[in-house]
Coordinates of C-alpha atoms in Angstrom, one line a residue:
M1 CA 16.3 61.1 2.3
R2 CA 14.4 60.2 5.4
L3 CA 11.1 59.9 3.4
E4 CA 12.8 57.6 0.9
S5 CA 14.3 55.5 3.7
N6 CA 10.9 55.1 5.4
F7 CA 9.3 54.2 2.1
V8 CA 11.9 51.5 1.4
Q9 CA 11.5 50.2 5.0
K10 CA 7.7 49.9 4.6
Q11 CA 8.1 48.1 1.3
Q12 CA 10.5 45.6 2.8
Q13 CA 8.1 45.0 5.7
K14 CA 5.2 44.5 3.3
Q15 CA 7.2 42.0 1.2
S16 CA 8.4 40.2 4.4
Q17 CA 4.8 40.0 5.6
K18 CA 3.5 38.8 2.2
L19 CA 6.3 36.1 2.1
N20 CA 5.4 35.0 5.7
M21 CA 1.7 34.7 4.7
T22 CA 2.6 32.7 1.6
Q23 CA 4.8 30.3 3.6
Q24 CA 2.1 29.9 6.3
L25 CA -0.6 29.2 3.7
S26 CA 1.7 26.7 2.0
Q27 CA 2.4 24.9 5.3
S28 CA -1.3 25.0 6.3
I29 CA -2.1 23.2 3.0
A30 CA 0.7 20.7 3.7
M31 CA -0.6 20.1 7.2
L32 CA -4.0 19.1 5.7
Q33 CA -2.4 16.8 3.3
F34 CA -0.1 15.1 5.9
A35 CA -1.0 11.6 7.1
T36 CA -0.9 11.3 10.9
A37 CA 2.7 10.0 11.0
D38 CA 3.9 12.9 8.7
L39 CA 2.1 15.5 10.8
V40 CA 3.7 14.2 14.0
A41 CA 7.1 14.4 12.3
F42 CA 6.4 17.9 11.1
L43 CA 5.4 19.1 14.5
E44 CA 8.4 17.6 16.1
D45 CA 10.7 19.3 13.6
K46 CA 9.0 22.6 14.3
A47 CA 9.5 22.1 18.1
L48 CA 13.2 21.7 17.5
E49 CA 13.3 25.0 15.6
N50 CA 11.0 26.9 17.9
P51 CA 11.7 27.0 21.7
L52 CA 8.1 28.2 22.3
I53 CA 6.6 25.0 21.0
E54 CA 6.2 22.0 23.2
V55 CA 5.0 18.7 21.7
I56 CA 3.4 16.2 24.0
P57 CA 3.3 12.7 22.4
G58 CA -0.1 11.1 21.8
S59 CA -1.1 7.5 22.3
D60 CA 0.7 4.9 20.3
F61 CA -1.8 3.1 18.1
A62 CA 0.2 -0.1 17.7
T63 CA 0.8 -0.4 21.5
D64 CA -2.7 0.5 22.6
F65 CA -4.5 -1.9 20.2
S66 CA -2.1 -4.8 20.1
Y67 CA -1.6 -4.8 23.9
S68 CA -5.3 -4.6 24.7
S69 CA -6.1 -7.3 22.3
R70 CA -3.6 -9.6 23.8
K71 CA -4.8 -8.8 27.3
S72 CA -8.4 -9.5 26.3
S73 CA -7.5 -12.9 25.0
G74 CA -6.2 -13.8 28.4
S75 CA -2.4 -14.0 27.7
S76 CA 0.0 -13.9 30.6
D77 CA 2.4 -11.2 31.5
D78 CA 5.3 -13.5 30.4
T79 CA 3.7 -14.0 27.0
D80 CA 3.2 -10.2 26.6
W81 CA 6.9 -9.7 27.4
L82 CA 8.1 -12.4 25.0
E83 CA 6.0 -11.0 22.2
Q84 CA 7.8 -7.6 22.5
I85 CA 11.1 -9.3 21.7
A86 CA 12.2 -8.5 18.1
D87 CA 11.6 -11.3 15.6
N88 CA 14.9 -11.7 13.9
K89 CA 14.1 -13.9 11.0
L90 CA 16.9 -15.3 8.8
T91 CA 17.4 -13.6 5.4
L92 CA 17.7 -15.8 2.3
A93 CA 21.5 -15.3 2.3
D94 CA 21.8 -16.3 6.0
A95 CA 19.8 -19.5 5.4
L96 CA 21.9 -20.5 2.4
K97 CA 25.2 -19.8 4.2
E98 CA 24.1 -22.0 7.1
Q99 CA 23.4 -24.8 4.6
L100 CA 26.7 -24.2 2.9
H101 CA 28.7 -24.6 6.2
L102 CA 27.2 -28.1 6.7
M103 CA 28.0 -29.3 3.1
D104 CA 31.1 -31.2 2.1
V105 CA 32.6 -28.8 -0.4
T106 CA 36.2 -27.6 -1.2
Q107 CA 37.4 -24.1 -0.2
T108 CA 37.3 -23.1 -3.9
Q109 CA 33.7 -24.2 -4.2
K110 CA 32.8 -22.4 -1.0
I111 CA 34.2 -19.1 -2.3
I112 CA 32.2 -19.5 -5.6
V113 CA 29.0 -20.3 -3.8
L114 CA 29.3 -17.5 -1.4
Y115 CA 29.9 -15.1 -4.3
L116 CA 26.8 -16.4 -6.0
I117 CA 24.7 -16.1 -2.8
E118 CA 25.6 -12.5 -2.6
S119 CA 24.5 -12.0 -6.2
L120 CA 20.9 -13.3 -5.7
N121 CA 18.0 -10.9 -5.9
D122 CA 15.1 -10.8 -3.3
N123 CA 13.2 -13.6 -5.2
G124 CA 16.2 -15.9 -5.1
Y125 CA 17.1 -15.5 -8.8
L126 CA 20.7 -15.3 -10.0
Q127 CA 20.9 -12.3 -12.3
I128 CA 24.6 -12.2 -13.1
D129 CA 26.3 -13.8 -16.0
L130 CA 28.5 -16.8 -15.0
K131 CA 31.3 -15.5 -17.2
D132 CA 31.4 -12.3 -15.1
V133 CA 31.7 -14.5 -12.0
S134 CA 34.6 -16.4 -13.6
A135 CA 36.3 -13.1 -14.4
A136 CA 35.7 -11.6 -11.0
L137 CA 37.0 -14.7 -9.1
L138 CA 39.7 -15.6 -11.7
M139 CA 38.4 -19.1 -12.0
D140 CA 37.5 -21.3 -14.9
D141 CA 33.9 -21.5 -16.2
S142 CA 33.5 -25.2 -15.2
S143 CA 34.3 -24.5 -11.6
V144 CA 31.8 -21.7 -11.5
L145 CA 29.1 -24.0 -13.0
E146 CA 29.8 -26.6 -10.3
G147 CA 29.3 -23.8 -7.7
L148 CA 26.0 -22.9 -9.3
E149 CA 24.9 -26.6 -9.2
I150 CA 25.7 -26.7 -5.5
L151 CA 23.7 -23.5 -4.9
Q152 CA 20.7 -24.9 -6.9
S153 CA 20.7 -28.0 -4.7
M154 CA 19.9 -26.0 -1.6
E155 CA 16.6 -25.1 0.0
P156 CA 14.3 -23.6 -1.0
A157 CA 13.9 -25.5 -4.2
G158 CA 14.4 -23.2 -7.2
V159 CA 16.9 -20.9 -5.6
G160 CA 19.8 -19.9 -7.9
A161 CA 17.6 -20.1 -11.0
R162 CA 18.4 -17.6 -13.8
D163 CA 14.8 -17.3 -15.0
A164 CA 11.3 -18.5 -14.2
R165 CA 11.6 -21.5 -16.5
E166 CA 14.7 -22.8 -14.8
C167 CA 13.2 -22.1 -11.4
I168 CA 10.2 -24.3 -12.1
L169 CA 12.3 -27.0 -13.6
L170 CA 14.5 -27.2 -10.5
Q171 CA 11.4 -27.6 -8.4
I172 CA 9.9 -30.3 -10.7
E173 CA 13.2 -32.3 -10.5
R174 CA 12.9 -32.6 -6.7
S175 CA 9.1 -33.2 -6.6
P176 CA 7.8 -36.8 -6.4
D177 CA 4.3 -35.5 -7.1
A178 CA 5.1 -33.9 -10.4
P179 CA 3.1 -35.3 -13.4
Y180 CA 5.2 -37.5 -15.6
I181 CA 5.2 -35.0 -18.5
A182 CA 5.6 -31.9 -16.4
Y183 CA 9.4 -31.5 -17.0
D184 CA 9.2 -32.0 -20.7
V185 CA 6.3 -29.6 -21.1
I186 CA 8.1 -26.8 -19.3
Q187 CA 11.5 -27.5 -20.8
K188 CA 10.3 -27.7 -24.4
F189 CA 7.1 -25.6 -24.5
F190 CA 7.5 -23.0 -21.7
T191 CA 6.3 -20.0 -23.8
E192 CA 3.4 -22.0 -25.3
F193 CA 2.4 -23.3 -21.9
A194 CA 2.4 -19.8 -20.4
E195 CA 0.3 -18.5 -23.3
K196 CA -2.1 -21.4 -22.9
K197 CA -1.6 -22.8 -26.4
W198 CA -2.3 -26.2 -25.0
K199 CA -3.7 -27.8 -28.1
I200 CA -0.4 -27.3 -29.8
I201 CA 1.5 -28.8 -26.9
A202 CA -0.9 -31.8 -26.7
A203 CA -0.5 -32.5 -30.4
E204 CA 3.3 -32.2 -30.3
M205 CA 3.6 -34.5 -27.3
D206 CA 0.7 -36.8 -28.3
V207 CA -1.1 -36.4 -24.9
S208 CA -4.6 -35.2 -24.0
L209 CA -5.7 -31.7 -22.9
Q210 CA -6.6 -33.2 -19.6
D211 CA -2.9 -34.2 -19.2
I212 CA -1.8 -30.6 -19.9
Q213 CA -4.5 -29.4 -17.4
E214 CA -3.0 -31.7 -14.8
V215 CA 0.5 -30.1 -15.4
S216 CA -1.1 -26.7 -15.0
D217 CA -2.8 -27.5 -11.7
Y218 CA 0.5 -28.9 -10.4
I219 CA 2.6 -25.8 -11.5
Q220 CA 0.1 -23.7 -9.5
T221 CA 1.4 -25.3 -6.4
L222 CA 5.0 -24.3 -7.0
N223 CA 6.7 -21.1 -5.9
P224 CA 8.0 -19.0 -8.8
K225 CA 9.7 -16.7 -6.2
P226 CA 11.5 -19.1 -3.8
G227 CA 13.3 -16.2 -2.0
S228 CA 10.1 -14.3 -1.2
E229 CA 9.4 -16.4 1.9
F230 CA 12.5 -14.9 3.6
E231 CA 11.3 -11.3 3.1
S232 CA 10.7 -9.9 6.5
E233 CA 8.8 -6.6 6.4
R234 CA 8.0 -4.7 9.5
V235 CA 4.3 -4.6 10.3
Q236 CA 2.9 -1.2 9.5
Y237 CA 0.0 0.0 11.7
V238 CA -2.5 2.4 10.2
V239 CA -3.4 5.2 12.5
P240 CA -7.0 6.3 12.1
D241 CA -7.8 10.1 11.7
L242 CA -11.5 9.6 12.3
I243 CA -13.6 7.3 14.4
L244 CA -17.1 6.3 13.4
L245 CA -19.4 5.6 16.4
Q246 CA -22.8 3.9 15.9
H247 CA -25.9 4.0 18.2
E248 CA -28.7 1.9 16.7
N249 CA -29.2 3.4 13.2
E250 CA -27.5 6.7 13.9
F251 CA -23.8 7.6 13.4
A252 CA -21.4 10.1 14.9
V253 CA -17.9 11.0 13.5
S254 CA -15.2 12.0 16.0
L255 CA -11.6 13.0 15.5
A256 CA -9.0 10.4 16.7
K257 CA -7.2 13.1 18.7
Q258 CA -5.7 10.6 21.1
F259 CA -3.2 9.5 18.5
L260 CA -2.0 13.0 17.8
P261 CA 0.5 15.0 19.9
Q262 CA -0.7 18.1 21.7
V263 CA 1.0 21.4 20.9
R264 CA 1.6 23.6 23.9
F265 CA 2.9 27.1 24.2
Q266 CA 6.0 27.4 26.5
E267 CA 4.7 30.3 28.5
A268 CA 7.4 30.2 31.2
Y269 CA 10.2 30.3 28.6
Y270 CA 8.5 33.2 26.8
E271 CA 8.1 35.3 30.0
T272 CA 11.7 34.6 31.0
M273 CA 13.1 35.7 27.6
R274 CA 10.8 38.7 27.4
A275 CA 12.2 40.0 30.7
T276 CA 15.6 40.7 29.0
E277 CA 14.0 43.7 27.1
E278 CA 16.5 43.3 24.3
K279 CA 15.3 44.3 20.8
D280 CA 16.7 41.3 19.0
V281 CA 15.2 38.9 21.6
A282 CA 11.8 40.7 21.4
Q283 CA 11.8 40.4 17.6
F284 CA 12.7 36.7 17.9
L285 CA 9.9 36.0 20.4
R286 CA 7.4 37.8 18.2
E287 CA 8.3 35.6 15.2
K288 CA 8.2 32.4 17.2
A289 CA 5.0 33.2 19.0
G290 CA 3.4 34.1 15.6
E291 CA 4.6 30.7 14.2
F292 CA 3.0 28.9 17.2
D293 CA -0.3 30.7 16.5
W294 CA -0.5 29.8 12.9
I295 CA 0.5 26.1 13.6
K296 CA -2.3 26.0 16.1
K297 CA -4.7 27.5 13.6
G298 CA -3.4 25.1 10.9
I299 CA -4.1 22.1 13.2
E300 CA -7.6 23.3 14.0
Q301 CA -8.4 23.9 10.4
R302 CA -7.1 20.5 9.5
E303 CA -9.3 18.9 12.2
N304 CA -12.3 20.9 11.1
T305 CA -11.9 20.0 7.5
L306 CA -11.4 16.3 8.3
Q307 CA -14.5 16.3 10.6
R308 CA -16.7 17.9 7.9
V309 CA -15.5 15.6 5.1
G310 CA -16.0 12.5 7.3
E311 CA -19.5 13.6 8.2
A312 CA -20.3 14.2 4.5
I313 CA -19.0 10.7 3.6
V314 CA -21.1 9.0 6.3
S315 CA -24.1 11.0 5.3
H316 CA -23.8 9.8 1.7
Q317 CA -22.8 6.2 2.5
K318 CA -25.1 5.6 5.5
A319 CA -26.8 2.5 3.9
Y320 CA -23.3 0.9 3.5
F321 CA -22.3 1.6 7.1
L322 CA -25.6 0.1 8.3
D323 CA -25.1 -3.0 6.2
N324 CA -21.6 -3.7 4.7
S325 CA -23.2 -6.1 2.2
A326 CA -24.9 -3.0 0.6
H327 CA -23.3 -1.2 -2.3
L328 CA -21.4 2.0 -2.0
Q329 CA -23.3 4.9 -3.5
P330 CA -21.6 6.9 -6.3
L331 CA -19.8 9.8 -4.7
T332 CA -17.2 12.3 -6.1
L333 CA -14.8 14.7 -4.6
K334 CA -16.6 17.5 -6.4
E335 CA -19.9 16.7 -4.8
V336 CA -18.5 16.8 -1.3
A337 CA -16.5 20.0 -2.2
E338 CA -19.7 21.8 -3.4
E339 CA -21.6 20.6 -0.3
L340 CA -19.0 22.0 2.1
S341 CA -18.3 25.1 0.0
V342 CA -14.6 24.3 -0.4
H343 CA -12.3 23.7 -3.3
E344 CA -12.2 20.2 -4.7
S345 CA -8.4 20.0 -4.1
T346 CA -9.1 20.6 -0.4
V347 CA -11.3 17.5 -0.2
S348 CA -8.7 15.6 -2.2
R349 CA -6.0 16.5 0.3
A350 CA -8.3 15.7 3.2
V351 CA -9.0 12.2 2.1
N352 CA -5.6 11.2 0.7
G353 CA -3.8 9.0 3.2
K354 CA -6.4 9.5 5.9
Y355 CA -8.3 6.6 7.6
M356 CA -11.6 6.1 9.4
E357 CA -12.0 3.4 12.1
T358 CA -15.4 1.7 11.8
T359 CA -17.0 -1.2 13.5
T360 CA -15.8 -3.5 10.7
G361 CA -12.2 -2.2 10.3
V362 CA -10.0 0.8 9.5
Y363 CA -10.5 2.1 5.9
E364 CA -8.9 4.8 3.8
L365 CA -11.4 7.7 3.2
K366 CA -10.8 7.4 -0.6
R367 CA -12.4 4.0 -0.4
F368 CA -15.8 5.6 0.0
F369 CA -15.6 7.6 -3.2
A370 CA -16.8 5.6 -6.2
S371 CA -17.6 6.8 -9.7
G372 CA -21.1 6.1 -11.0
L373 CA -22.5 4.7 -14.2
Q374 CA -26.1 5.1 -15.4
K375 CA -28.6 2.4 -14.6
K376 CA -31.5 2.2 -17.1
S377 CA -35.0 1.2 -16.3
S378 CA -37.1 -1.0 -18.5
E379 CA -38.7 2.2 -19.9
N380 CA -35.2 3.4 -20.9
E381 CA -35.2 6.2 -18.4
N382 CA -32.6 6.9 -15.8
A383 CA -33.2 4.7 -12.8
G384 CA -30.3 6.2 -10.8
D385 CA -26.6 5.6 -10.6
I386 CA -24.6 2.5 -9.7
S387 CA -20.9 2.7 -8.7
S388 CA -18.0 1.1 -10.5
T389 CA -17.2 -0.7 -7.2
T390 CA -20.6 -2.4 -7.4
I391 CA -20.0 -3.5 -11.0
K392 CA -16.6 -4.9 -10.1
K393 CA -18.2 -6.9 -7.3
L394 CA -20.8 -8.3 -9.7
V395 CA -18.0 -9.2 -12.2
Q396 CA -16.2 -11.1 -9.5
E397 CA -19.4 -12.9 -8.6
F398 CA -20.1 -13.8 -12.2
V399 CA -16.6 -15.2 -12.7
A400 CA -16.6 -17.1 -9.4
A401 CA -19.8 -18.9 -10.4
E402 CA -19.0 -19.5 -14.1
D403 CA -18.5 -22.9 -15.7
K404 CA -14.8 -23.2 -16.0
L405 CA -15.2 -25.4 -19.1
K406 CA -17.0 -22.5 -20.7
P407 CA -15.8 -19.3 -19.0
L408 CA -17.7 -16.1 -19.5
S409 CA -16.5 -13.7 -22.2
D410 CA -16.5 -10.0 -21.6
Q411 CA -19.5 -9.6 -23.9
K412 CA -21.4 -12.2 -22.0
I413 CA -20.7 -10.3 -18.8
V414 CA -22.0 -7.1 -20.5
D415 CA -25.2 -9.0 -21.4
M416 CA -25.6 -10.3 -17.8
L417 CA -25.3 -6.8 -16.4
A418 CA -27.8 -5.6 -19.0
E419 CA -30.3 -8.1 -17.6
K420 CA -29.8 -6.3 -14.3
E421 CA -30.5 -3.0 -16.1
I422 CA -26.9 -1.9 -15.9
Q423 CA -25.5 -0.5 -19.1
V424 CA -21.7 -0.8 -19.5
S425 CA -19.4 -1.3 -22.5
R426 CA -17.3 -4.3 -23.2
R427 CA -14.2 -2.2 -23.0
A428 CA -15.1 -1.1 -19.5
I429 CA -15.6 -4.7 -18.4
A430 CA -12.1 -5.6 -19.8
K431 CA -10.7 -2.6 -17.8
Y432 CA -12.4 -3.7 -14.6
R433 CA -11.3 -7.3 -15.1
L434 CA -7.6 -6.2 -15.4
E435 CA -8.0 -4.1 -12.3
L436 CA -9.3 -7.2 -10.5
N437 CA -6.5 -9.4 -11.8
I438 CA -9.0 -11.7 -13.6
P439 CA -7.5 -13.3 -16.7
S440 CA -9.3 -13.4 -20.0
S441 CA -11.8 -16.1 -20.6
S442 CA -9.3 -18.1 -22.8
K443 CA -6.9 -18.2 -19.9
R444 CA -9.5 -19.2 -17.4
K445 CA -10.7 -22.1 -19.4
R446 CA -10.2 -25.6 -18.0
F447 CA -10.3 -28.9 -19.9

């Protein structure tokens, strides 16, 4: 019986140890994948669970950089203090309610307009049926329509519209600069105008293509999302994980440890608790001390991996870091993984959501990985690779310099790249153009 009991106990210990190792491995992988803010939150949570872990906060990136930049510009202490006061911008609803309080309206109209204001989306559009408003407020349709007209008379122009067409029409109505045919074009031919079927519109309205072009240029000055100007998003600061230092033509990559908290072992607490000599306390201390050890190892492994990946990136992209006008070299996760003798997924986790501070700004590590396409020499032999990032940049340059009366087709761009000995398909150009938010040639055409 005793042998059987010992066997079961040993099996349970092995299973427990295996489970602990699996959990530790899983959390070590997670620590590598964590962005700086997530890692800080993870360590703080662990400190709450483990009394042997003390977390000492690192430097605050936003405070360090924004404060020093203000000081260097010669701002006064008063200015610095004032800049720390929260900027409480009005929401769209607040702005509309303030206008409503100054308007000469009845109590019934006020109730309706307030209900409509609360029914607006972030862009300032009303996406609720007026009959539903009538039913909810127990009022007749004509009264609700009057309330909508009051709302649509407010600032910003276009607020309270039920779709993009109505939003533009509301802005045209108030604008003294609108071309004389603008309202009719949008009211009668909104779909055709959006699809750039301008010849059909010109024929129907007996006007020239230049007149339609003038309407298009004017519409570009309007705001299709009048409520968006009231969106107040908190500024998000990117915390770099690596810092690139340059001395002449040489580079050095260092870890941005100053922004990370330090993890310290609570030695005094450990010694005090261990002095009790209670078995349960001793087991608890062993577990928590072991947890501290693997967290320290996980942090060190994360830092080591980030350092090595950062150095590999800089080594491959040295020409780019020396001259930002140079093109990025084709580089894949697999290449770096093979170079560092790690799994490709390890490199992927290391670069995802991680940033490097350089002399020209803070960039995500993923930015420096670019797929490559074959570049052919005049003798039809491989002349090396060129990254898709470089091709996209060339496409942007070609389109920026094109004759807008005769914009470049995708095939023409393919031909122009071929002249530079870059072989790429028309389908690839169409894909890159969409990624760059460049419309097709027919939609770029001016008259």
